[in-house]
Short mmCIF file of N, CA and C in Angstrom, two decimals:
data_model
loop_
_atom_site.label_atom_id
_atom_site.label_comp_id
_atom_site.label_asym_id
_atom_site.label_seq_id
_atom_site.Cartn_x
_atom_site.Cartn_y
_atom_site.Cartn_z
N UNK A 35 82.22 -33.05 34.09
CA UNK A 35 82.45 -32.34 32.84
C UNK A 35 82.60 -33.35 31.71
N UNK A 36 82.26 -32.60 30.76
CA UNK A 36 82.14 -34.14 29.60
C UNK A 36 83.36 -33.42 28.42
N UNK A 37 83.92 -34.52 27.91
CA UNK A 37 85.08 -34.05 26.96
C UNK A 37 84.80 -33.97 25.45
N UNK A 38 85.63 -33.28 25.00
CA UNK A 38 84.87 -33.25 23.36
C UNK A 38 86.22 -32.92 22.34
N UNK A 39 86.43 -33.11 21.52
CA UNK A 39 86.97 -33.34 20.43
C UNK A 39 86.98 -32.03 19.13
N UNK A 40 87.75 -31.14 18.73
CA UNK A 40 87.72 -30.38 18.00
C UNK A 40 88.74 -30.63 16.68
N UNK A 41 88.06 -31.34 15.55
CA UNK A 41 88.69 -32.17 14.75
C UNK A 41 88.72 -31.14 13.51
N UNK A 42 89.71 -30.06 12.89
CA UNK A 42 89.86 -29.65 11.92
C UNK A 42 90.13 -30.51 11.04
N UNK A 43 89.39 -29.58 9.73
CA UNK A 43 89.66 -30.18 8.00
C UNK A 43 90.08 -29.08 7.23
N UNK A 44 90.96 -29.36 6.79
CA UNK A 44 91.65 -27.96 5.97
C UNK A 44 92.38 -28.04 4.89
N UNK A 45 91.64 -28.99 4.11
CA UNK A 45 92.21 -29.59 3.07
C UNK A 45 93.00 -31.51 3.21
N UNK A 46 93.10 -31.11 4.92
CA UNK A 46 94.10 -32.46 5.30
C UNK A 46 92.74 -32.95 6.82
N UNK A 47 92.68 -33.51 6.95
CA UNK A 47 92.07 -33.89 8.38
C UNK A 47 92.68 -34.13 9.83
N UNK A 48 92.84 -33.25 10.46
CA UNK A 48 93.57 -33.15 11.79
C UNK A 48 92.63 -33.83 12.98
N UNK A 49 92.67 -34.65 13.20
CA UNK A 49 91.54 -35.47 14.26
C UNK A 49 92.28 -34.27 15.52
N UNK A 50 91.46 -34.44 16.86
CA UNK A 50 92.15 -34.51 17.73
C UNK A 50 91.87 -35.11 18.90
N UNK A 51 93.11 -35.77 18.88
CA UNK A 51 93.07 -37.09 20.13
C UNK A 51 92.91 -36.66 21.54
N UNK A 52 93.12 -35.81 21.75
CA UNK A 52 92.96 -35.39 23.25
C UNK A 52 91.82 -35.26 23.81
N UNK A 53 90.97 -33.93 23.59
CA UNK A 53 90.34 -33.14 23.63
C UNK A 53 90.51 -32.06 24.54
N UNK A 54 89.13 -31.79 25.36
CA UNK A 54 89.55 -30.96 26.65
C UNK A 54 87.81 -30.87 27.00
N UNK A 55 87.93 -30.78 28.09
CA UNK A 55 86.95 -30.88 28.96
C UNK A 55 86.00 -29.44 29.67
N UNK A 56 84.40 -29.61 29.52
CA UNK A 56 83.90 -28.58 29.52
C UNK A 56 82.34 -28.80 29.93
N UNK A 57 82.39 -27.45 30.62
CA UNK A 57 80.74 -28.10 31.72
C UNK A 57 79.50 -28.26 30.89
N UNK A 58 79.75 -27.39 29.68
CA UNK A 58 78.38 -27.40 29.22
C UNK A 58 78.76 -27.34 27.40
N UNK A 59 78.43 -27.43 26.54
CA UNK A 59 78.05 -27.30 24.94
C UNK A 59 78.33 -26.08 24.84
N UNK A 60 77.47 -25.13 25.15
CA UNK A 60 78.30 -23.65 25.28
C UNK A 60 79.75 -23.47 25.55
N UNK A 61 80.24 -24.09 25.93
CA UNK A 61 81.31 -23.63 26.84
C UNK A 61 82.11 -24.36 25.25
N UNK A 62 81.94 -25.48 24.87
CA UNK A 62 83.03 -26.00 23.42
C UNK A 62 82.79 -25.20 22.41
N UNK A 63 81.51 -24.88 22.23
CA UNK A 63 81.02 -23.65 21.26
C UNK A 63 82.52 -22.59 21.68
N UNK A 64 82.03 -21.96 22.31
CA UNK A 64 82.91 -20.59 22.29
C UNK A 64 84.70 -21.53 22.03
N UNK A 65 84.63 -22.28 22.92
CA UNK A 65 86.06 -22.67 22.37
C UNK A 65 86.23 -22.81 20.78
N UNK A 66 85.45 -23.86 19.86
CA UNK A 66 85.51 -24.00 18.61
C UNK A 66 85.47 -22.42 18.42
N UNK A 67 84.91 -21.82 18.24
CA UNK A 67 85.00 -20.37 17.87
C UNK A 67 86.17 -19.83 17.67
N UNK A 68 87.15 -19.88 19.11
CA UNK A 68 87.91 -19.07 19.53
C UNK A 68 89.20 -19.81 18.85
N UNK A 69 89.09 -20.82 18.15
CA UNK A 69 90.50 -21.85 18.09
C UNK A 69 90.12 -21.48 16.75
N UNK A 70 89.32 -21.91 15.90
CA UNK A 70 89.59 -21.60 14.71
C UNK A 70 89.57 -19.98 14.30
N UNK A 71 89.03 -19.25 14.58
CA UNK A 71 89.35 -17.78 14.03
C UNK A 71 90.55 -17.49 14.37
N UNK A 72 91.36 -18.03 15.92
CA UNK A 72 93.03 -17.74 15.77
C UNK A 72 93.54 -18.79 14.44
N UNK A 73 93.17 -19.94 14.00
CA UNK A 73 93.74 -20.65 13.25
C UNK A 73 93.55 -19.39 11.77
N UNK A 74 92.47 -19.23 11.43
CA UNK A 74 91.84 -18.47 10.06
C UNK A 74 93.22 -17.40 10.11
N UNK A 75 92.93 -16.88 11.01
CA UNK A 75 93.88 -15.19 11.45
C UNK A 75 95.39 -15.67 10.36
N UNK A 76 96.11 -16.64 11.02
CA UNK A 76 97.19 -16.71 10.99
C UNK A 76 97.16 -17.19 9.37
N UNK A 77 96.05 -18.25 9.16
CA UNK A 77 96.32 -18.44 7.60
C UNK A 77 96.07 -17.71 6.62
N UNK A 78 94.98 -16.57 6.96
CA UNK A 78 94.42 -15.48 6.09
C UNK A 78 96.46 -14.75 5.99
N UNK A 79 96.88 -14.12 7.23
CA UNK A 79 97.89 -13.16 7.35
C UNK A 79 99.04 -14.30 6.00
N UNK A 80 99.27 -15.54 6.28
CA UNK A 80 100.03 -16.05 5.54
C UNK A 80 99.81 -16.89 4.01
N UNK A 81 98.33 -15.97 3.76
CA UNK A 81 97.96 -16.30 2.38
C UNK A 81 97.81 -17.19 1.94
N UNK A 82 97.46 -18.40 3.55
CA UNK A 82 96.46 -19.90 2.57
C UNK A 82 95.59 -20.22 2.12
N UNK A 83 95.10 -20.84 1.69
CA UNK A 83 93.73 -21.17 0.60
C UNK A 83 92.76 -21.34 2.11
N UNK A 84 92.14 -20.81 2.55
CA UNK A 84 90.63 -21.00 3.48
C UNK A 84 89.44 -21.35 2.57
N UNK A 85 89.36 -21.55 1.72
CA UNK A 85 88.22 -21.76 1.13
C UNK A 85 87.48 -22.85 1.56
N UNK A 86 87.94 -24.15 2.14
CA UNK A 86 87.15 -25.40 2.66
C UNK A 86 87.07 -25.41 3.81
N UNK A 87 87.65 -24.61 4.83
CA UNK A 87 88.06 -25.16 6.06
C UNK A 87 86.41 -25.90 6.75
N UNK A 88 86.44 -26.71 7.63
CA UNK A 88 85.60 -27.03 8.27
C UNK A 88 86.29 -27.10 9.46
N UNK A 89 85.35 -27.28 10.90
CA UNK A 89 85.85 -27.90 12.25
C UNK A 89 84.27 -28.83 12.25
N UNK A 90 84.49 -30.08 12.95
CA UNK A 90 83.93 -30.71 14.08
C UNK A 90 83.80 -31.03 15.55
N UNK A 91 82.95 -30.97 16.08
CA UNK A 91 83.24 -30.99 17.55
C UNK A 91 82.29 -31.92 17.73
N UNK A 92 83.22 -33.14 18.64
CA UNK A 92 82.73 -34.73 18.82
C UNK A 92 82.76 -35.03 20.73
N UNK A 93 81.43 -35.50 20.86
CA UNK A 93 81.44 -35.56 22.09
C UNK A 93 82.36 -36.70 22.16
N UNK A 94 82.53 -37.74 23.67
CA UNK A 94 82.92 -38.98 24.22
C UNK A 94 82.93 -40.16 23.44
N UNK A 95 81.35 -39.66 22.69
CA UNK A 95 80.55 -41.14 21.98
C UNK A 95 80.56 -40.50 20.65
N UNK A 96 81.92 -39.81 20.38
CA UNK A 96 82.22 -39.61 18.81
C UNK A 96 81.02 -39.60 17.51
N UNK A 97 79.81 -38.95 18.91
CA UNK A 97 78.92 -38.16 17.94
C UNK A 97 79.35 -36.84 17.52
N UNK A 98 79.25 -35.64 16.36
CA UNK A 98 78.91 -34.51 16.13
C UNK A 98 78.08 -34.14 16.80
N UNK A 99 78.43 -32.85 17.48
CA UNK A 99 77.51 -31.74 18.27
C UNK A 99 77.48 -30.35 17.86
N UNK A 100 78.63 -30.21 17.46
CA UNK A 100 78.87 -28.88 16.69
C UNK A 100 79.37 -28.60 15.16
N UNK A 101 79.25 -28.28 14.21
CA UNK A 101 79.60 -28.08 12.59
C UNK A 101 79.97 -26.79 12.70
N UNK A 102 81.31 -26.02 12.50
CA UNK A 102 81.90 -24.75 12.15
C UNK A 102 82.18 -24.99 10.60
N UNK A 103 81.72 -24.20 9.55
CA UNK A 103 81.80 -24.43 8.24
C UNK A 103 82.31 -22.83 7.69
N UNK A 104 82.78 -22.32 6.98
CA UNK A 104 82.95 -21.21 6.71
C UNK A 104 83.81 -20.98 5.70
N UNK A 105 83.54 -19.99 4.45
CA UNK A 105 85.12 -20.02 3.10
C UNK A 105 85.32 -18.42 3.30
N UNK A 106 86.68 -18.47 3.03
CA UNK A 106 86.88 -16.64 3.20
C UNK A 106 88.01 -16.84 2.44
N UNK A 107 88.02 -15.71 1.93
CA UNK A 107 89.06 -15.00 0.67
C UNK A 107 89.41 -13.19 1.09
N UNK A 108 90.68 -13.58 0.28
CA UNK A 108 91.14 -11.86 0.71
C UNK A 108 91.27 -11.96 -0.72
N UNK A 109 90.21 -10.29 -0.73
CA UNK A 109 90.38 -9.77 -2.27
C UNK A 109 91.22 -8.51 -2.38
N UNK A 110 92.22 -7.82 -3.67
CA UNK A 110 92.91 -6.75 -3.00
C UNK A 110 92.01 -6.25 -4.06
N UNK A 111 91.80 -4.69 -4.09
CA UNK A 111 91.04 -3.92 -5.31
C UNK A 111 92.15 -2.99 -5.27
N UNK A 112 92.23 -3.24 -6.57
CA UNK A 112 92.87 -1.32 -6.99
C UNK A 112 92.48 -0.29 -7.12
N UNK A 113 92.63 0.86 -7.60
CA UNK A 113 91.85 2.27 -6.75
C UNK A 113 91.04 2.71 -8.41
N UNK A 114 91.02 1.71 -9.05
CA UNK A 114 89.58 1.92 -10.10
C UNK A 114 88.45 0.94 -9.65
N UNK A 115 88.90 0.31 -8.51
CA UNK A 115 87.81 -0.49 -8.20
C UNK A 115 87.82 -1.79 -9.17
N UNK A 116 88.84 -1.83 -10.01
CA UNK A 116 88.93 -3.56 -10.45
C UNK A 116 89.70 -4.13 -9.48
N UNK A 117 88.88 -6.16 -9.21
CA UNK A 117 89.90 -6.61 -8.19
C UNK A 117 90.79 -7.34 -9.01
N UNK A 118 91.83 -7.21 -8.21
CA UNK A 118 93.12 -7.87 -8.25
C UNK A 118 93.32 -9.46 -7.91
N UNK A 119 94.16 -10.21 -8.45
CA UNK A 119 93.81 -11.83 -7.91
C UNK A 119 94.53 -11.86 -6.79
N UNK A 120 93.93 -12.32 -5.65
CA UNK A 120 95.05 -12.30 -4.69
C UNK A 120 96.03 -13.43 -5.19
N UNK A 121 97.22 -12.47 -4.40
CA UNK A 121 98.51 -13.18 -4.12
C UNK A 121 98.60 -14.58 -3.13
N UNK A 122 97.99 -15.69 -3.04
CA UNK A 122 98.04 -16.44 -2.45
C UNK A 122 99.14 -17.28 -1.93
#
């Protein structure tokens, strides 16, 4: 199994030193997936700025194999249909 590296950026750069180990590219895929949308979840619910977030996923030989890129905003609308600024 080959190990890989899921290095968030979120304004700050979180390397990560460990990693964790996985039979195939698919298999870190779905992990990157699954780690940052619980990460998004919790910062969307506590109203942080997501607008930059990135992840990387670095094989052994601290190449890039995977790029997760994505900006999301919570908009509130009021019931004329103008939006509201979120409360961040």
């Amino acid at each position: 199994m080959a190990r890989y590296f899921f290095n968030v950026h979120d304004g700050i750069s979180i390397p990560d030193r460990v990693g964790s180990e996985h039979p195939d590219l698919q298999s870190a895929r779905t992990e990157a997936v699954e780690t940052i949308a619980e990460r998004l979840r919790g910062a969307l619910l506590n109203k942080a700025d997501v607008s930059a977030w990135l992840m990387n996923v670095t094989d052994e030989r601290g190449l890039t194999v995977i790029v997760l890129s994505f900006t999301a905003a919570v908009q509130i609308v009021d019931h004329d249909g103008c939006r509201q600024p979120s409360t961040r």
